[in-house]
């Protein structure tokens, strides 16, 4: 999301900045303080109000004056606040006075929130700048809402779209060339057939000068042409099917790989059903276009051009009369072009929404059945399906009316040709054979033109799918390895150096976190829900990059380490254990695909999982079911522990590894964890503070900051936040006993 727009010379003149003052943020405000609403195009064009922030000042700039100037050094807080259908930007002065300095609609809420956060940082005397990785919701050039893509398909232009289509065919150009050649040959044969017919009618039938021999020659010639066209058509169709299947296969592979390498921040912005639809549905649409449309498109265009040329050769006057209605057809198609694009893109979005609903319901079927909400969820899905069906019905109704109208107009053109051609024959200006030849070419022109009225629909469907596919393929990964990234063997020393992070940088989850973990030390992360414990380990695993500061492992910034090397040396046991559909063996081997059977058994024994695995019907080959639901929670957790230790990790991360388990399962897992922790640097999260009794030190998070650090005894003596958490849990335990 753009946070620094270019100001005009007039606006810069109004600001009158000092030479040492640099603009850090400049964004348009779409709602003036006097309630006047600015159009998106005006705001992006530099008209209306602007919010400008430098290190020293905050300005609200109107068209003719600086409406507000705030000295940031005098402020204690700059904040963006949501109101009803709008938002306000407020500053709180060190004197305690609070003032509203700008207003905007909810459309600009996120953008202003980022800038407000940046201004607040400057007000506190810090130099850190906020950045935004979020998509723009509206095109800054035309003001249109972006249709679920990062780029505007309207402003990209046709050249960019067709360049993408050409890139799509890289490696298959020779096939495209051969297909085009075959289609041109087929078109040439089609155009030659009326010439043979005209000569037979005028030279044989009209003069009655031929016999059986001439008829056989004509029939044989026509059969040969038809047979040759059929062979060409079969070869052409086979190549188109092969090409479409190969392109679709390559696209699916690229899409799946790209989804794998993209960061969690991107995946969290997308719904699973939407991504599935792009991988499966949109690539299928490309294949169908290559099979059913592209193959006919070149042949149709070649036939139409050749037919039109022959019509001009036979009679320019009749050609003019016959083709005048084509202009009307193209005008109507052009008028409705945007509507066709819009309605089919809307249909795509409804389809995405329906797939997302289906994915949610199937994934949460256990919860649905547990609460007895089958009817309600069925009704909810029916509503989504009905919504999609209504949109689809509306689109097909429009097409069912639009296409016959075009067909009727084109049919009139054929009868115009027959009328004027008949007059020419009666007047002696044209022979009967030439009239039939001309009418045949008219059919060649209007027949494919009827097919081409479907072309906008097919092209729009393909272009919509192409935009959605390239929206993923063009997305740059937020987390990448540097060119000279290190494949470092981890020893276990970890240092958090003034780390700040927020899933939205204007809304920090962690601020200025600093502490050190020694090699082989176990650190427990403690704090209330929402204080950033899981976020901290996400940063340590480099699932996200920090917004400020750095995290070092053995003195190396983790951003300088190879991602594959880093993750191969980290073992993770999460609260929500996820097992893949498959066998127990494959799930344990997930961490190390080439692990031997002996290594798997050794890891299972260390995780106290070997005994229960041996009691299952097929042992290590037992199918665990979808998400591992054939196993109990404790059994799934022990398999997850075995998976975590299979590759002998140097760094171990435990996120509520024993939560929501019965006493026996917790005891078994605690035993496994004690063996697992020995000699490894470990970072553990637990709400049950008793599970952290073996931790060397505890880090207590509160209010996005590190509140306390120390051992259990040290923190109890402090009688601070940790002491309060322990006493609260002891009180709850006493109440349960009563």
mmCIF file of N, CA and C in Angstrom, residues 9 14 35 104 192 260 282 289 323 360 428 495 519 575 612 724:
data_model
loop_
_atom_site.group_PDB
_atom_site.id
_atom_site.type_symbol
_atom_site.label_atom_id
_atom_site.label_comp_id
_atom_site.label_asym_id
_atom_site.label_seq_id
_atom_site.Cartn_x
_atom_site.Cartn_y
_atom_site.Cartn_z
ATOM 1 N N UNK A 9 3.910 20.984 -7.552
ATOM 2 C CA UNK A 9 4.732 22.144 -7.199
ATOM 3 C C UNK A 9 3.935 23.148 -6.370
ATOM 4 N N UNK A 14 2.893 25.571 -1.006
ATOM 5 C CA UNK A 14 2.048 25.865 0.159
ATOM 6 C C UNK A 14 2.698 25.390 1.455
ATOM 7 N N UNK A 35 -17.007 17.903 5.645
ATOM 8 C CA UNK A 35 -17.878 16.803 5.202
ATOM 9 C C UNK A 35 -17.948 16.658 3.685
ATOM 10 N N UNK A 104 -11.761 11.182 7.213
ATOM 11 C CA UNK A 104 -11.651 10.366 6.002
ATOM 12 C C UNK A 104 -12.699 9.271 6.075
ATOM 13 N N UNK A 192 -11.035 -22.126 -51.295
ATOM 14 C CA UNK A 192 -10.885 -22.621 -52.669
ATOM 15 C C UNK A 192 -12.103 -23.433 -53.116
ATOM 16 N N UNK A 260 3.747 -22.280 -2.212
ATOM 17 C CA UNK A 260 4.633 -22.823 -1.191
ATOM 18 C C UNK A 260 5.691 -21.813 -0.754
ATOM 19 N N UNK A 282 -9.016 -21.890 -12.512
ATOM 20 C CA UNK A 282 -8.502 -20.922 -13.483
ATOM 21 C C UNK A 282 -7.547 -21.561 -14.483
ATOM 22 N N UNK A 289 -9.636 -22.761 -23.090
ATOM 23 C CA UNK A 289 -9.470 -21.722 -24.114
ATOM 24 C C UNK A 289 -8.514 -22.199 -25.204
ATOM 25 N N UNK A 323 -21.865 -6.172 -46.062
ATOM 26 C CA UNK A 323 -21.071 -6.089 -44.824
ATOM 27 C C UNK A 323 -21.365 -4.864 -43.985
ATOM 28 N N UNK A 360 -14.775 -24.508 4.374
ATOM 29 C CA UNK A 360 -14.949 -24.298 5.814
ATOM 30 C C UNK A 360 -15.834 -25.369 6.428
ATOM 31 N N UNK A 428 -27.556 -9.647 -65.835
ATOM 32 C CA UNK A 428 -26.452 -10.166 -66.633
ATOM 33 C C UNK A 428 -25.087 -9.723 -66.177
ATOM 34 N N UNK A 495 19.659 -14.154 20.224
ATOM 35 C CA UNK A 495 19.562 -12.815 20.800
ATOM 36 C C UNK A 495 18.478 -12.019 20.070
ATOM 37 N N UNK A 519 23.205 -20.987 24.746
ATOM 38 C CA UNK A 519 23.214 -22.321 24.151
ATOM 39 C C UNK A 519 22.781 -23.360 25.185
ATOM 40 N N UNK A 575 0.660 -26.285 19.310
ATOM 41 C CA UNK A 575 -0.519 -26.596 20.111
ATOM 42 C C UNK A 575 -1.555 -27.359 19.290
ATOM 43 N N UNK A 612 2.274 -47.348 21.449
ATOM 44 C CA UNK A 612 0.899 -47.283 20.947
ATOM 45 C C UNK A 612 0.851 -47.503 19.431
ATOM 46 N N UNK A 724 1.329 -13.009 40.033
ATOM 47 C CA UNK A 724 -0.122 -12.954 39.941
ATOM 48 C C UNK A 724 -0.695 -14.094 39.115
#
